[in-house]
Amino acid sequence: MLADTMEQFFQYDERDFGRRRTLDEVTGKPESMAFPRAPQYVRTKDFFRTAPVMKQSVETLFELNKRYEVFIVSAATEFPQSLFEKHQWLGEHFPFITWQQMVFCGLKTIVEADIMIDDHFKNLDPFKGYTILFSQPHNLLQPDNRHKRVHGWSDIADILL
Amino acid sequence: MLADTMEQFFQYDERDFGRRRTLDEVTGKPESMAFPRAPQYVRTKDFFRTAPVMKQSVETLFELNKRYEVFIVSAATEFPQSLFEKHQWLGEHFPFITWQQMVFCGLKTIVEADIMIDDHFKNLDPFKGYTILFSQPHNLLQPDNRHKRVHGWSDIADILL
C-alpha cells in the first residue's frame, strides 16, 4: 500500500478512454473489471516504476521503520518486469528501506509476521497475526469484521505509532 | 540450491585467472573470499541467468512439487538485476514452478514453512521447521549437528520422496 496503483489505473484508463471514471463506477470491482485494459497496463513498461506514492506513506513508514521490524512484501512475480521496477521505485521513494527488507513474491501466505497491512482479503484472511485492511475501491463493499479497516496512512500512524 | 552458483563462480574465476581453483582452495571460505572478483560477478549481467542447473534438481523438484507445497525462496534483492534473471532462469529450467511459488527476498527469516533446504547457516539457524543443509564448499568446515546435511538432490529425494 505504498504505491497508489489505483490512481495509476485511473490515469492510464483516462488517457485511453477520454474521461476519468467515477469512484462509483469502480467501487466493488476487481481492478481487471473496473478498468478494461488493466491486464495490459500491469504488463506495460514503467507502469509500476512511475506509480504515485500513497499520501503520507513516506513519513509514516519512516517512523514505523524505527519502531518495528518492517518488511515490504509485494506481489510481483506474476509480472516479471515489475520486479526490477518495484525495486527501483522503493529505492527512489523509500531510501530508508534496505534490500534486506524487500520481498517480491506471488502468494503472501509464505510470509510470517505479526502485523499485515494489505488491501486484499486473499492476503489478509489466511494471515495469523493482526490484520489491517487498507481501504480501496475494490474492497469497499466487502465486510471488514475480521480486519481493522483504515482509510490511509494517517489511520495507520494512529494505530501503530 | 537449484542453480549451481558455485560452479558459475569457478568458471568466471577460471576465465579471469587462467586456471580452475582447487576445491581445497575454496573450502570453508565465503564466496567473496574464495573468488576475489565474486562481488563483481554477482553484479554482472547474465551471471544468474546463465548459471548451470544443479544435478538432479529438475527431476527431484518435479516429484517434490507433486507431493509438497513448494516455494522457491531466493535471496535476490541485494542485486536488483538478478530479480528478472532468476525469474527467467526458473521459467526456462523449471517450467512447472509457477509465479505463485516464487519468492525473491533479502532475508529469509520472513518465510514460514515446514522444511527449508539451504546452504547457509544464516538462513537455516533461525528457521523453526526441519532444516536440510545442502553441502557446498563454503559450509564444509562448519558443524552440521543442528541440520541434516545432504550432498545433492538425490539425497533430498531419499529423505523427502
Coordinates of C-alpha atoms in Angstrom, one line a residue:
Chain A
M1 CA 0.0 0.0 0.0
L2 CA 2.9 2.3 -0.7
A3 CA 2.3 2.7 -4.4
D4 CA -1.1 4.2 -5.4
T5 CA -1.7 1.7 -8.1
M6 CA -5.3 2.5 -8.2
E7 CA -4.5 6.1 -9.1
Q8 CA -2.2 4.8 -11.8
F9 CA -5.1 2.7 -13.2
F10 CA -7.3 5.8 -13.2
Q11 CA -4.8 7.8 -15.1
Y12 CA -3.9 5.2 -17.7
D13 CA -7.6 4.5 -18.2
E14 CA -8.5 8.2 -18.6
R15 CA -5.7 8.6 -21.2
D16 CA -7.2 5.7 -23.2
F17 CA -10.9 6.4 -22.8
G18 CA -11.0 10.2 -22.6
R19 CA -12.6 10.7 -19.2
R20 CA -11.8 9.8 -15.6
R21 CA -14.0 7.1 -14.3
T22 CA -16.1 7.9 -11.2
L23 CA -15.5 6.2 -7.9
D24 CA -19.0 4.7 -8.1
E25 CA -18.1 3.0 -11.4
V26 CA -15.1 1.2 -10.0
T27 CA -16.3 0.5 -6.4
G28 CA -16.6 -3.1 -5.5
K29 CA -15.0 -4.4 -8.7
P30 CA -11.6 -6.0 -9.0
E31 CA -9.2 -3.9 -11.0
S32 CA -9.4 -6.1 -14.0
M33 CA -13.2 -5.4 -14.1
A34 CA -13.1 -1.7 -13.2
F35 CA -10.5 -0.9 -15.9
P36 CA -11.0 -2.9 -19.1
R37 CA -7.3 -2.6 -20.1
A38 CA -5.8 -3.3 -16.6
P39 CA -4.4 -6.6 -17.7
Q40 CA -2.3 -4.7 -20.3
Y41 CA -1.4 -1.8 -18.0
V42 CA 0.2 -4.1 -15.5
R43 CA 2.4 -5.6 -18.2
T44 CA 3.4 -2.2 -19.6
K45 CA 6.9 -0.9 -19.0
D46 CA 7.0 1.8 -16.3
F47 CA 3.5 1.2 -15.0
F48 CA 4.9 0.2 -11.6
R49 CA 8.1 2.4 -11.9
T50 CA 6.1 5.6 -12.2
A51 CA 3.2 4.8 -9.8
P52 CA 2.3 7.7 -7.5
V53 CA 3.3 7.4 -3.9
M54 CA 0.4 6.9 -1.4
K55 CA -0.2 10.0 0.6
Q56 CA 1.6 10.2 4.0
S57 CA 3.2 6.7 3.4
V58 CA 6.7 8.0 3.4
E59 CA 6.6 9.8 6.7
T60 CA 4.6 7.1 8.4
L61 CA 6.7 4.3 7.2
F62 CA 9.8 6.2 8.1
E63 CA 8.6 6.3 11.7
L64 CA 7.3 2.7 11.7
N65 CA 10.7 1.6 10.5
K66 CA 12.3 3.0 13.6
R67 CA 10.0 1.1 16.0
Y68 CA 9.2 -2.1 14.1
E69 CA 11.0 -4.7 12.0
V70 CA 9.4 -3.7 8.7
F71 CA 9.2 -5.9 5.6
I72 CA 7.8 -4.7 2.3
V73 CA 6.0 -7.7 0.7
S74 CA 4.9 -7.1 -2.8
A75 CA 3.1 -9.4 -5.2
A76 CA 5.4 -9.1 -8.2
T77 CA 6.3 -12.4 -9.7
E78 CA 3.2 -12.6 -11.9
F79 CA 4.7 -9.7 -13.9
P80 CA 8.4 -10.3 -14.0
Q81 CA 9.2 -6.9 -15.5
S82 CA 7.7 -5.3 -12.3
L83 CA 10.4 -6.9 -10.1
F84 CA 13.2 -4.5 -11.1
E85 CA 10.7 -1.6 -11.4
K86 CA 9.4 -2.1 -7.9
H87 CA 12.9 -2.4 -6.5
Q88 CA 13.9 0.9 -8.2
W89 CA 10.7 2.6 -7.1
L90 CA 11.2 1.6 -3.5
G91 CA 14.8 2.9 -3.7
E92 CA 13.7 6.2 -5.1
H93 CA 10.8 6.9 -2.7
F94 CA 11.7 5.0 0.4
P95 CA 15.5 5.1 0.5
F96 CA 15.5 4.1 4.2
I97 CA 14.1 0.7 3.2
T98 CA 17.0 -1.7 2.6
W99 CA 17.2 -4.6 0.3
Q100 CA 17.0 -6.9 3.3
Q101 CA 13.5 -5.7 4.0
M102 CA 12.1 -6.3 0.5
V103 CA 10.1 -9.4 -0.5
F104 CA 8.8 -9.9 -4.0
C105 CA 6.5 -12.9 -4.2
G106 CA 3.4 -14.5 -5.7
L107 CA 1.4 -15.7 -2.8
K108 CA 1.8 -13.8 0.5
T109 CA 0.8 -16.9 2.5
I110 CA 4.5 -17.7 2.7
V111 CA 5.2 -14.7 4.9
E112 CA 5.3 -14.8 8.6
A113 CA 5.0 -11.6 10.6
D114 CA 2.9 -10.1 13.5
I115 CA 1.1 -7.4 11.5
M116 CA 0.0 -7.3 7.9
I117 CA -1.3 -4.2 6.1
D118 CA -2.9 -5.0 2.8
D119 CA -5.9 -4.2 0.6
H120 CA -6.8 -7.8 -0.4
F121 CA -8.8 -10.2 1.6
K122 CA -7.0 -13.1 -0.1
N123 CA -3.8 -11.9 1.6
L124 CA -5.3 -10.9 5.0
D125 CA -7.7 -13.8 5.5
P126 CA -5.0 -16.6 5.9
F127 CA -2.7 -14.4 7.9
K128 CA -2.3 -15.4 11.5
G129 CA -1.3 -12.0 13.1
Y130 CA -3.1 -8.7 13.4
T131 CA -4.6 -7.6 10.0
I132 CA -5.1 -4.1 8.8
L133 CA -7.4 -3.7 5.7
F134 CA -6.3 -0.7 3.6
S135 CA -9.5 0.7 2.1
Q136 CA -9.5 0.7 -1.7
P137 CA -12.5 1.0 -4.1
H138 CA -12.2 -2.8 -4.9
N139 CA -12.7 -3.8 -1.2
L140 CA -15.2 -1.2 -0.1
L141 CA -18.3 -3.4 -0.4
Q142 CA -16.8 -6.3 1.4
P143 CA -17.4 -6.7 5.2
D144 CA -14.4 -5.9 7.3
N145 CA -15.4 -7.6 10.5
R146 CA -12.3 -9.8 10.6
H147 CA -9.8 -7.0 9.8
K148 CA -9.2 -3.4 11.0
R149 CA -10.2 -1.1 8.1
V150 CA -8.1 2.0 7.7
H151 CA -8.6 4.8 5.1
G152 CA -5.0 5.9 4.7
W153 CA -1.6 6.0 6.3
S154 CA -2.6 8.6 8.9
D155 CA -5.0 6.0 10.3
I156 CA -2.1 3.5 10.4
A157 CA 0.0 6.0 12.2
D158 CA -2.7 6.5 14.8
I159 CA -2.9 2.7 15.4
L160 CA 0.7 1.8 15.3
L161 CA 2.7 4.8 16.4
Chain B
M1 CA 20.0 -24.8 -4.4
L2 CA 18.6 -25.1 -7.9
A3 CA 21.3 -23.0 -9.6
D4 CA 24.9 -24.2 -9.3
T5 CA 26.2 -20.7 -8.5
M6 CA 29.4 -22.2 -7.1
E7 CA 30.2 -23.7 -10.5
Q8 CA 29.4 -20.4 -12.1
F9 CA 31.9 -18.7 -9.7
F10 CA 34.5 -21.4 -10.6
Q11 CA 34.1 -20.7 -14.3
Y12 CA 34.1 -16.9 -14.2
D13 CA 37.1 -17.1 -11.9
E14 CA 39.0 -19.5 -14.2
R15 CA 38.3 -17.2 -17.2
D16 CA 39.8 -14.3 -15.3
F17 CA 42.8 -16.1 -13.6
G18 CA 43.7 -18.7 -16.1
R19 CA 43.2 -21.9 -14.0
R20 CA 40.5 -23.5 -12.1
R21 CA 40.8 -23.2 -8.4
T22 CA 41.0 -26.5 -6.5
L23 CA 38.3 -27.5 -4.0
D24 CA 40.8 -27.2 -1.2
E25 CA 41.5 -23.6 -2.0
V26 CA 37.9 -22.6 -1.6
T27 CA 36.7 -24.9 1.1
G28 CA 35.5 -23.1 4.2
K29 CA 35.6 -19.7 2.7
P30 CA 32.6 -17.5 1.9
E31 CA 32.3 -17.0 -1.8
S32 CA 33.6 -13.4 -1.6
M33 CA 36.9 -14.7 -0.1
A34 CA 37.2 -17.8 -2.3
F35 CA 36.8 -15.8 -5.5
P36 CA 38.4 -12.4 -5.4
R37 CA 36.1 -11.0 -8.1
A38 CA 32.9 -12.6 -6.7
P39 CA 31.4 -9.2 -5.7
Q40 CA 31.7 -8.1 -9.4
Y41 CA 30.5 -11.4 -10.8
V42 CA 27.2 -11.2 -8.9
R43 CA 26.6 -7.8 -10.4
T44 CA 27.4 -8.9 -13.9
K45 CA 24.6 -9.2 -16.4
D46 CA 23.7 -12.8 -17.1
F47 CA 25.7 -14.2 -14.2
F48 CA 22.5 -15.6 -12.7
R49 CA 20.7 -16.0 -16.0
T50 CA 23.3 -18.5 -17.3
A51 CA 24.1 -20.4 -14.1
P52 CA 24.2 -24.1 -14.5
V53 CA 21.4 -26.2 -13.1
M54 CA 22.2 -28.3 -10.1
K55 CA 22.4 -32.0 -10.9
Q56 CA 19.2 -34.0 -10.5
S57 CA 17.4 -30.9 -9.2
V58 CA 14.9 -30.8 -12.1
E59 CA 13.6 -34.4 -11.7
T60 CA 13.7 -34.3 -7.9
L61 CA 11.8 -30.9 -7.6
F62 CA 9.3 -32.1 -10.2
E63 CA 8.4 -35.0 -7.9
L64 CA 8.5 -32.9 -4.7
N65 CA 6.2 -30.4 -6.4
K66 CA 3.6 -33.2 -6.7
R67 CA 3.7 -34.1 -3.1
Y68 CA 4.5 -30.9 -1.3
E69 CA 3.5 -27.2 -1.4
V70 CA 6.8 -26.0 -2.8
F71 CA 8.1 -22.4 -2.7
I72 CA 11.4 -21.3 -4.3
V73 CA 12.8 -18.7 -2.0
S74 CA 15.8 -16.9 -3.5
A75 CA 18.0 -14.1 -2.0
A76 CA 17.9 -11.7 -4.8
T77 CA 17.0 -8.1 -3.7
E78 CA 20.7 -7.3 -2.9
F79 CA 21.4 -7.5 -6.7
P80 CA 18.3 -6.0 -8.4
Q81 CA 19.3 -7.1 -11.9
S82 CA 19.2 -10.7 -10.6
L83 CA 15.4 -10.5 -10.0
F84 CA 14.4 -10.7 -13.6
E85 CA 17.2 -13.1 -14.4
K86 CA 16.3 -15.5 -11.7
H87 CA 12.6 -15.4 -12.8
Q88 CA 13.6 -16.1 -16.4
W89 CA 16.0 -18.8 -15.3
L90 CA 13.3 -20.6 -13.3
G91 CA 10.9 -20.4 -16.2
E92 CA 13.5 -21.9 -18.5
H93 CA 14.7 -24.8 -16.3
F94 CA 11.7 -25.4 -14.0
P95 CA 8.7 -24.6 -16.1
F96 CA 6.4 -26.5 -13.7
I97 CA 7.2 -23.9 -11.0
T98 CA 4.6 -21.1 -11.2
W99 CA 4.9 -17.5 -10.4
Q100 CA 2.8 -18.2 -7.3
Q101 CA 5.6 -20.3 -5.9
M102 CA 8.4 -17.8 -6.4
V103 CA 9.8 -15.6 -3.6
F104 CA 12.6 -13.1 -4.1
C105 CA 13.8 -11.6 -0.9
G106 CA 16.7 -10.3 1.1
L107 CA 16.4 -12.0 4.5
K108 CA 14.8 -15.5 4.5
T109 CA 13.7 -15.1 8.1
I110 CA 10.4 -13.7 6.8
V111 CA 9.5 -17.1 5.3
E112 CA 7.3 -19.5 7.1
A113 CA 7.3 -23.2 6.0
D114 CA 7.8 -26.7 7.4
I115 CA 11.0 -27.6 5.6
M116 CA 13.9 -25.5 4.4
I117 CA 16.7 -26.6 2.1
D118 CA 19.6 -24.1 2.0
D119 CA 23.4 -23.9 2.0
H120 CA 23.7 -21.0 4.5
F121 CA 23.6 -21.3 8.3
K122 CA 22.3 -17.8 8.5
N123 CA 19.1 -19.0 6.7
L124 CA 18.8 -22.3 8.4
D125 CA 19.6 -21.4 12.0
P126 CA 16.6 -19.1 12.7
F127 CA 14.2 -21.4 10.8
K128 CA 11.6 -23.1 13.0
G129 CA 10.9 -26.2 10.9
Y130 CA 13.0 -29.1 9.6
T131 CA 16.3 -27.9 8.1
I132 CA 18.4 -29.5 5.4
L133 CA 21.9 -28.2 4.8
F134 CA 22.9 -28.5 1.2
S135 CA 26.7 -29.2 1.2
Q136 CA 28.8 -26.5 -0.5
P137 CA 32.5 -25.8 -0.2
H138 CA 31.8 -22.7 1.9
N139 CA 29.9 -24.7 4.6
L140 CA 32.0 -27.8 4.6
L141 CA 34.0 -26.9 7.7
Q142 CA 31.1 -25.9 9.8
P143 CA 29.5 -28.4 12.2
D144 CA 26.1 -29.6 11.0
N145 CA 24.7 -31.0 14.2
R146 CA 21.6 -28.8 14.0
H147 CA 20.8 -29.5 10.4
K148 CA 20.6 -32.6 8.2
R149 CA 23.5 -32.4 5.7
V150 CA 22.9 -33.6 2.2
H151 CA 25.3 -33.8 -0.7
G152 CA 23.0 -33.3 -3.6
W153 CA 19.4 -33.6 -4.8
S154 CA 19.5 -37.4 -4.8
D155 CA 20.0 -37.3 -1.0
I156 CA 17.0 -35.0 -0.8
A157 CA 14.9 -37.4 -2.9
D158 CA 15.9 -40.2 -0.5
I159 CA 14.7 -38.1 2.5
L160 CA 11.6 -36.5 1.2
L161 CA 10.2 -38.8 -1.5

